[in-house]
GROMACS .gro file of C-alpha atoms in nm:
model
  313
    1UNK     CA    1   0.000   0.000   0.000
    2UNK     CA    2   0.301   0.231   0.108
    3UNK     CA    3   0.466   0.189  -0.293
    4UNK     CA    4   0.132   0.253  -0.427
    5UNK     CA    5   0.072   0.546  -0.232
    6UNK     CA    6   0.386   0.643  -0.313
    7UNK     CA    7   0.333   0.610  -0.697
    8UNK     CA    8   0.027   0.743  -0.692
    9UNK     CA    9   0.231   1.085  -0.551
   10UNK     CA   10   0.480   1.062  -0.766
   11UNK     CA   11   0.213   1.079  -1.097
   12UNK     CA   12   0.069   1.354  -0.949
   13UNK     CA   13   0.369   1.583  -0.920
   14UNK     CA   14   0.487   1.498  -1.251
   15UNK     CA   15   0.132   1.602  -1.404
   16UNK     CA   16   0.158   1.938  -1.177
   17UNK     CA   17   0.550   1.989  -1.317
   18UNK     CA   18   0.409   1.892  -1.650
   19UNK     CA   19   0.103   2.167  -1.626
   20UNK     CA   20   0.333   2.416  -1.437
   21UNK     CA   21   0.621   2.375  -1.760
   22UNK     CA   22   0.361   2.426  -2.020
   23UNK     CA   23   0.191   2.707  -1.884
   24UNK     CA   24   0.498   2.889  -1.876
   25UNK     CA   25   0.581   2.795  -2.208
   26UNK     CA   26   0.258   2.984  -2.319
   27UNK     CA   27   0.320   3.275  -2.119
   28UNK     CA   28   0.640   3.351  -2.209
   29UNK     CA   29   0.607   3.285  -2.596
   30UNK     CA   30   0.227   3.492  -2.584
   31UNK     CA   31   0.302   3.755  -2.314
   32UNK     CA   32   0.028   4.042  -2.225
   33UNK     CA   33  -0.054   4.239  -2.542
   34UNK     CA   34  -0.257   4.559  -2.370
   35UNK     CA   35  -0.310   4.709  -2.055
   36UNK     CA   36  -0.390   4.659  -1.697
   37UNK     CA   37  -0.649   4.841  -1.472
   38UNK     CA   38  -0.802   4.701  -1.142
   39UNK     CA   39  -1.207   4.727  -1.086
   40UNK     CA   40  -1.344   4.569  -0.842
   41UNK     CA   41  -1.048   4.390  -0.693
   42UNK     CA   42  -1.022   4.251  -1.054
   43UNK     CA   43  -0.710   4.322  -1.204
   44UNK     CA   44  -0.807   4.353  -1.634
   45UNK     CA   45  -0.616   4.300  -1.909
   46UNK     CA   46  -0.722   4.485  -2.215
   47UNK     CA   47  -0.661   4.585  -2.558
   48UNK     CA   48  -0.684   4.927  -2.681
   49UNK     CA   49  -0.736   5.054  -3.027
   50UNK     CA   50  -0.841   5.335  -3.271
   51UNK     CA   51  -1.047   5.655  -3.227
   52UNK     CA   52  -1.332   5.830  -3.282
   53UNK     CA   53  -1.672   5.937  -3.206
   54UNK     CA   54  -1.820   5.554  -3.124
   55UNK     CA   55  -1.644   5.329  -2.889
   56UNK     CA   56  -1.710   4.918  -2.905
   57UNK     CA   57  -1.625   4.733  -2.611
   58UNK     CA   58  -1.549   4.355  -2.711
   59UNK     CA   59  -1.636   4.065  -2.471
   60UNK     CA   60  -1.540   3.676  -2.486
   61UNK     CA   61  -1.716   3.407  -2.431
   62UNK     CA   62  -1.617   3.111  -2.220
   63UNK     CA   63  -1.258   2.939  -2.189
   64UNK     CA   64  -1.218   3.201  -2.444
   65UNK     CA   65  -0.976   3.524  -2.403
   66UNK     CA   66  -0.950   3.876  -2.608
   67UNK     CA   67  -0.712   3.698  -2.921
   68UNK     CA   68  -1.067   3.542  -3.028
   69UNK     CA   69  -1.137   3.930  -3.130
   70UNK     CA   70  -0.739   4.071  -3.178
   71UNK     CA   71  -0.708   3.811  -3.426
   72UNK     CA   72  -0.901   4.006  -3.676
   73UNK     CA   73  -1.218   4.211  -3.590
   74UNK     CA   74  -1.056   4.442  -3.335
   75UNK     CA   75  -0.796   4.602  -3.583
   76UNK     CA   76  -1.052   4.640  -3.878
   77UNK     CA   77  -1.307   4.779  -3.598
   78UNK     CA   78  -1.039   5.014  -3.467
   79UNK     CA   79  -0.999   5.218  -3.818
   80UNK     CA   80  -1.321   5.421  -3.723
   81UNK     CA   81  -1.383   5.333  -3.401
   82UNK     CA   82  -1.234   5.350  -3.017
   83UNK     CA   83  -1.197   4.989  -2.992
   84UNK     CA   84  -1.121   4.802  -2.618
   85UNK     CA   85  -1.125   4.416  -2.597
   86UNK     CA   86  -1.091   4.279  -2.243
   87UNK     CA   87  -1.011   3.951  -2.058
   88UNK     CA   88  -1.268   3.898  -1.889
   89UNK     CA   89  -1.217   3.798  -1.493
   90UNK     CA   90  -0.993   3.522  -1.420
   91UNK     CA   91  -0.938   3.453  -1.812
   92UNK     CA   92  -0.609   3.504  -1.998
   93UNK     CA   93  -0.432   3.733  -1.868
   94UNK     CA   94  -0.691   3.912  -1.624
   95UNK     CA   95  -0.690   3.849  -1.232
   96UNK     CA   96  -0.977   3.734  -1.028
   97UNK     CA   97  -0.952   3.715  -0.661
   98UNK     CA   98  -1.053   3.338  -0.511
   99UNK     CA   99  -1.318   3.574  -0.273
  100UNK     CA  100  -1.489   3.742  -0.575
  101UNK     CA  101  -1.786   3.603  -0.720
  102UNK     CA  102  -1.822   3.491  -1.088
  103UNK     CA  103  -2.185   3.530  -1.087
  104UNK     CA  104  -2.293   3.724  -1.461
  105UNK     CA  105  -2.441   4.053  -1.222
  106UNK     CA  106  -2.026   4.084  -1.098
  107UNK     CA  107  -1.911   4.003  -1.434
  108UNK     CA  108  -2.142   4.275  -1.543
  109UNK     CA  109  -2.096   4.572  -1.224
  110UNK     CA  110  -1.715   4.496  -1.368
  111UNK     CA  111  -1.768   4.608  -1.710
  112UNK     CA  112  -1.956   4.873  -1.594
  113UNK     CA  113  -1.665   4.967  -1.365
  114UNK     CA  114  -1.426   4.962  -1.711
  115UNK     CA  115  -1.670   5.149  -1.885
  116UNK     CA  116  -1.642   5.473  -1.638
  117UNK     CA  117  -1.270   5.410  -1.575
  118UNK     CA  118  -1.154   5.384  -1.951
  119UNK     CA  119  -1.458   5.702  -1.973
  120UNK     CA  120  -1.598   5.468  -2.267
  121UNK     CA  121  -1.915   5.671  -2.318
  122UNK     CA  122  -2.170   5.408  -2.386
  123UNK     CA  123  -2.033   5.180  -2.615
  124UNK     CA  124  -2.192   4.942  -2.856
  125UNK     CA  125  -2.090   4.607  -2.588
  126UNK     CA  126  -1.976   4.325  -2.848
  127UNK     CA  127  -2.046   4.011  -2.681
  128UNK     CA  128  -1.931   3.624  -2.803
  129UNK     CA  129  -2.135   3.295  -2.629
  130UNK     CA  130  -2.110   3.378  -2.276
  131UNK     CA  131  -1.993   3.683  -2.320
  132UNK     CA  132  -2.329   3.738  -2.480
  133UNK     CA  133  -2.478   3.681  -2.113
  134UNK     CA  134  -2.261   3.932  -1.949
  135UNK     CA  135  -2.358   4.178  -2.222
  136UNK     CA  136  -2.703   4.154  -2.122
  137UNK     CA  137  -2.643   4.163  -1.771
  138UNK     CA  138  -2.463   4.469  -1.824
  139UNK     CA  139  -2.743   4.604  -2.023
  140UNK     CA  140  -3.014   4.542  -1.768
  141UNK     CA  141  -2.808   4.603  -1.460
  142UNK     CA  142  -2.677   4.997  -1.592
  143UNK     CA  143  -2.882   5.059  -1.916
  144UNK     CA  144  -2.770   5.399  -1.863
  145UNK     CA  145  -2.410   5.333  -1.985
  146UNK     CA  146  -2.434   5.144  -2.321
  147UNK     CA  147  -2.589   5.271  -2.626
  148UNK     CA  148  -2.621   4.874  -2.819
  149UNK     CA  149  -2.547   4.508  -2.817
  150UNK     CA  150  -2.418   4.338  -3.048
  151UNK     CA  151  -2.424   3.985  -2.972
  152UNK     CA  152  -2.244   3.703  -3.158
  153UNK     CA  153  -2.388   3.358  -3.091
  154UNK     CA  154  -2.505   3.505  -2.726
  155UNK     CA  155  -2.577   3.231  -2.423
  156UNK     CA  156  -2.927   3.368  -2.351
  157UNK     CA  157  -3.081   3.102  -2.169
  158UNK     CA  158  -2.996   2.755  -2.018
  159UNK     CA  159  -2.929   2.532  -2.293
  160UNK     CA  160  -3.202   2.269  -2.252
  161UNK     CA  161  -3.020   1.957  -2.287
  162UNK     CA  162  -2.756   2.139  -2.054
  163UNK     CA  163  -2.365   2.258  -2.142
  164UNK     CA  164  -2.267   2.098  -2.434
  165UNK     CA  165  -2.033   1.714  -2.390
  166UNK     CA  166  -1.729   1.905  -2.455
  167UNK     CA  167  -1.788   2.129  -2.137
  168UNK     CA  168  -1.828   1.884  -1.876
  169UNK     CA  169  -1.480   1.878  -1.732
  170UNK     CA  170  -1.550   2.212  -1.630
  171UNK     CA  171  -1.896   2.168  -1.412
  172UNK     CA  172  -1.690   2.078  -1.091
  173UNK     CA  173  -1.827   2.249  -0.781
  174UNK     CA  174  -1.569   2.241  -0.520
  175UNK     CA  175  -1.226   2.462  -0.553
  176UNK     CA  176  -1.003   2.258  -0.421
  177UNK     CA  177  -1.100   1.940  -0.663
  178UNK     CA  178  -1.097   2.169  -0.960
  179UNK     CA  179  -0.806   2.348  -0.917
  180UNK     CA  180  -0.637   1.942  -0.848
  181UNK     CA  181  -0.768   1.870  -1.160
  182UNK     CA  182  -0.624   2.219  -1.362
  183UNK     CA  183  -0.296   2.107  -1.253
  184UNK     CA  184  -0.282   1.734  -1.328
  185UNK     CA  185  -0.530   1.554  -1.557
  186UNK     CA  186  -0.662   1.889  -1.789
  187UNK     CA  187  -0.382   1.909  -2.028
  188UNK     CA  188  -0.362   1.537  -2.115
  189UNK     CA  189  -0.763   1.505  -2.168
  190UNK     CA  190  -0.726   1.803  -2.337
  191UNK     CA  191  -0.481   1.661  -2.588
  192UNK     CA  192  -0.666   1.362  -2.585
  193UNK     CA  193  -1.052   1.490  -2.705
  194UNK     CA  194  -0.875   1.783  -2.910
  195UNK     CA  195  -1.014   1.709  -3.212
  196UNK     CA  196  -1.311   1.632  -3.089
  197UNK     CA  197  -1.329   1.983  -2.904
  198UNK     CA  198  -1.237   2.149  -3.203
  199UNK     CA  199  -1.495   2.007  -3.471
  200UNK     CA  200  -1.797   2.119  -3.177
  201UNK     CA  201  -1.675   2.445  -3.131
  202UNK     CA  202  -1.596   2.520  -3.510
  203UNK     CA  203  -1.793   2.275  -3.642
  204UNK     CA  204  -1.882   2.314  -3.974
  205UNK     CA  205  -1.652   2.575  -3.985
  206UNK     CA  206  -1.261   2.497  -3.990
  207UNK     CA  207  -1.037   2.579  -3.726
  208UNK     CA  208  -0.846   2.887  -3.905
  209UNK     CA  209  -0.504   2.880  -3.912
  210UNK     CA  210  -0.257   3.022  -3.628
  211UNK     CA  211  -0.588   3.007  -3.388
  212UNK     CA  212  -0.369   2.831  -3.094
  213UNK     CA  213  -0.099   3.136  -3.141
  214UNK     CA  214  -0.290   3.473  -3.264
  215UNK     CA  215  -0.624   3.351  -3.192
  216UNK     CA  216  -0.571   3.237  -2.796
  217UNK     CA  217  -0.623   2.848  -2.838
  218UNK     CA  218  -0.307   2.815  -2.648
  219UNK     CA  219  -0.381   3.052  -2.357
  220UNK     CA  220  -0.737   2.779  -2.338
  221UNK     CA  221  -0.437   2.551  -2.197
  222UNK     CA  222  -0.354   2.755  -1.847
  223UNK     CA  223  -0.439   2.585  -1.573
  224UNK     CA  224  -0.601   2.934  -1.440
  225UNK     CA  225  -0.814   3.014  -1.759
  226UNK     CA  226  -0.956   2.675  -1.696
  227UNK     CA  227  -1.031   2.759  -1.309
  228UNK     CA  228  -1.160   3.050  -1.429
  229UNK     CA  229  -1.414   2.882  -1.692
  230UNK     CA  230  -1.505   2.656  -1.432
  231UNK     CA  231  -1.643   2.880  -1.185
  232UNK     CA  232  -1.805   3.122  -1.438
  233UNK     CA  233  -1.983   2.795  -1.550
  234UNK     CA  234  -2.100   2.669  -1.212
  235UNK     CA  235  -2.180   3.060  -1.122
  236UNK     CA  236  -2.452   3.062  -1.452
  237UNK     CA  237  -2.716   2.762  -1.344
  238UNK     CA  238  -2.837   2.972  -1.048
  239UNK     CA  239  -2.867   3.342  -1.226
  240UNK     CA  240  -2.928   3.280  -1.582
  241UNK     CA  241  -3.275   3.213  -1.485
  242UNK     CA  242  -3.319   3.519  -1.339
  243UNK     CA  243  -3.114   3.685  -1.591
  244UNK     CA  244  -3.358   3.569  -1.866
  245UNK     CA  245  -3.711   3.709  -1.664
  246UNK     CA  246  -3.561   4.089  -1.731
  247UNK     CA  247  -3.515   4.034  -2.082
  248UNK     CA  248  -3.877   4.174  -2.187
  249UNK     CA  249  -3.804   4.524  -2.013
  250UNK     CA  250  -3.466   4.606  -2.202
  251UNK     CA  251  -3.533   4.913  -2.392
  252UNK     CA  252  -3.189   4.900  -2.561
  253UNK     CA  253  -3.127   4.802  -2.960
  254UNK     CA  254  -2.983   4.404  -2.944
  255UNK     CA  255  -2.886   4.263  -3.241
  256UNK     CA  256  -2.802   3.905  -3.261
  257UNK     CA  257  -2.580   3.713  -3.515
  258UNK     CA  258  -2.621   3.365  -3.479
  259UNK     CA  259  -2.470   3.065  -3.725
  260UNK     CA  260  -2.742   2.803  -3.874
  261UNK     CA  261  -2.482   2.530  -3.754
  262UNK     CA  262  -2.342   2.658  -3.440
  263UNK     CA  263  -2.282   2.317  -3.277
  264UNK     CA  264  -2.195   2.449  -2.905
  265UNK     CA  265  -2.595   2.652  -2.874
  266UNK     CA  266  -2.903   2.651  -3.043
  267UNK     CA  267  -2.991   2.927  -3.295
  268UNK     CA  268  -3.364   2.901  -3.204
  269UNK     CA  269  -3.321   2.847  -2.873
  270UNK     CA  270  -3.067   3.111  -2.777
  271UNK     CA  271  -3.113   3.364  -3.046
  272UNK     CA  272  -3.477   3.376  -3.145
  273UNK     CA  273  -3.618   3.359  -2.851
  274UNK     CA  274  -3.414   3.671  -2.723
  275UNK     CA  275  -3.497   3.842  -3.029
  276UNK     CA  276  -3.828   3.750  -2.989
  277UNK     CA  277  -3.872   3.847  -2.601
  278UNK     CA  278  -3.652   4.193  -2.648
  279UNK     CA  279  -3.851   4.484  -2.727
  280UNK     CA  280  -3.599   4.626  -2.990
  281UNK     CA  281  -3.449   4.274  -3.047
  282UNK     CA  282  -3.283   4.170  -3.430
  283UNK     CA  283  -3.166   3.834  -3.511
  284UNK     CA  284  -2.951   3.762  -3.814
  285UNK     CA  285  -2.901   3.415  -3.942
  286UNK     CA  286  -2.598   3.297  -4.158
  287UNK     CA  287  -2.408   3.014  -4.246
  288UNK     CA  288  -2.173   2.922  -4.017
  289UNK     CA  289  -2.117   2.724  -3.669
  290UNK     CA  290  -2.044   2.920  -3.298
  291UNK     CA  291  -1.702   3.073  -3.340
  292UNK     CA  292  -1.782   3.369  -3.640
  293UNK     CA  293  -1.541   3.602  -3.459
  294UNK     CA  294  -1.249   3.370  -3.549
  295UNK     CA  295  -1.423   3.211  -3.871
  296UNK     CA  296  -1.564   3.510  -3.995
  297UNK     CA  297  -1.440   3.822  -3.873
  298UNK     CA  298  -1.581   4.064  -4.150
  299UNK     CA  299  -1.943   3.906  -4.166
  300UNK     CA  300  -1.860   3.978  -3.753
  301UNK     CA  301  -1.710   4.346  -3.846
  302UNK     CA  302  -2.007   4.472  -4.078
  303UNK     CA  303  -2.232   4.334  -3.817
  304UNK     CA  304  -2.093   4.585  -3.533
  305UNK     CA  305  -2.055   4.820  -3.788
  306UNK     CA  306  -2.420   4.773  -3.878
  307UNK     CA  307  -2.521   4.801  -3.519
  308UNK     CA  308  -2.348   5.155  -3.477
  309UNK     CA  309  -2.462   5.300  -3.770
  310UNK     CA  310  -2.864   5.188  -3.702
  311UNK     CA  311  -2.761   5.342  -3.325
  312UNK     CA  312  -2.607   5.649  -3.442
  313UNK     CA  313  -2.716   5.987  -3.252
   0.00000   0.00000   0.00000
């Protein structure tokens, strides 16, 4: 029992050594591209481009990070726009403090926070999958500061079936067991279902090239971005609910852009519904699957742009 035990230790600390090594890999070959700026106790990271008289603020959606919009739409945004794409708590490169709560209304007093630090001045809020749901949280929580959504594939609702296969490594309740498993057994079942990961999430889209280094595939692979995607899962099943009752008195323009084959949530069910409920609610429909930002980031572009221009004044 002693040897076993004893093995049994020594697999674990090579897993942790193993996850330790190759999250510093990442970090030193894709440092921090932007900015820093606490709110909340929540220490940011965000990109900053372009000026003018409109401002878009760009949100991710989960295990996701700011490259899924850097990697195209934020520079074409940027050449007539004020243009800020954040990380958003706890993901890539942002901090989030162990004692603050991922719940969708602190995800969404924290972009509110941004928005008067930064002095935004209601931006059109860009939101992808779950950062759809923070988008809306934001909207209902300070209407006051946003002029628009623009929502790309949003998370509206609980999926019925629940979180899609591919998400269920991350729907572990208690911090200590999911921060063991971060460290030791993510990376390898990572590497193990990646293909399988990739063809839901793109699906039946390819996965563009140079997504693991531009577009932030590799920063997925921190131990902390999964932490972080674990808790802002876990934190949705008791809000979203809510979330979704206040839906009906949003006075705001919300435009939704949703892909006929989006393999990770429902077009129907997430986007016309919310389109449906909204009182100033659009929903477009194209061909595509859930990640347009990376897949199609000019379809994503004229859609923004669209948004600001039928917002204007």
């Amino acid at each position: 029992m002693g040897y076993l035990l004893l093995l049994v230790l020594l697999i674990v600390a090579g897993l942790m050594v193993f996850s330790f090594l190759t999250a510093r890999r990442i970090e030193l070959g894709l440092p921090p591209e932007g900015r820093f700026i606490t709110i909340m106790g929540n220490r940011i990271h965000y990109v900053e481009q372009g000026s003018g008289p409109r401002t878009v603020l760009l949100v991710h959606g989960l295990t996701g990070v700011l490259q899924n919009f850097t990697y195209a739409m934020l520079g074409e945004l940027a050449r007539d726009c004020r243009v800020i794409a954040i990380d958003r708590p706890g993901s890539g490169y942002s901090k989030r403090p162990l004692r603050s709560s991922a719940s969708l209304a602190v995800q969404a007093d924290v972009i509110a926070g941004l928005i008067d630090a930064l002095q935004l001045d209601r931006p059109v809020v860009v939101g992808h999958s779950l950062g759809g749901a923070v988008a809306l949280a934001a909207a209902l929580r300070h209407p006051d500061k946003i002029s628009a959504l623009a929502l790309i594939a949003p998370l509206s609702r609980m999926p019925a079936g629940g979180p899609p296969g591919i998400f269920a490594s991350l729907r572990i309740r208690w911090h200590w067991l999911r921060w063991l498993f971060a460290w030791t057994l993510m990376l390898p079942l990572a590497a193990r279902q990646r293909e399988r990961i990739m063809q839901t999430a793109f699906g039946p889209e390819a996965v563009p090239a140079h997504f693991a280094l531009r577009g932030g595939g590799a920063q997925a692979m921190r131990p902390s971005n999964y932490i972080a995607a674990s808790r802002d899962l876990v934190a949705l099943e008791p809000v979203l609910p809510r979330l979704q009752e206040g839906y009906e008195d949003l006075q705001l323009p919300v435009h939704i852009l949703y892909g006929w084959g989006d393999r990770i949530l429902d077009p129907q069910e997430q986007g016309r519904v919310l389109a449906d409920q909204l009182p100033k609610g659009e929903l477009e429909l194209v061909e595509g699957g859930h990640m347009l930002p990376l897949t199609q980031p000019q379809r994503c572009v004229e859609f923004v742009r669209r948004t600001l221009q039928q917002t204007a004044g």
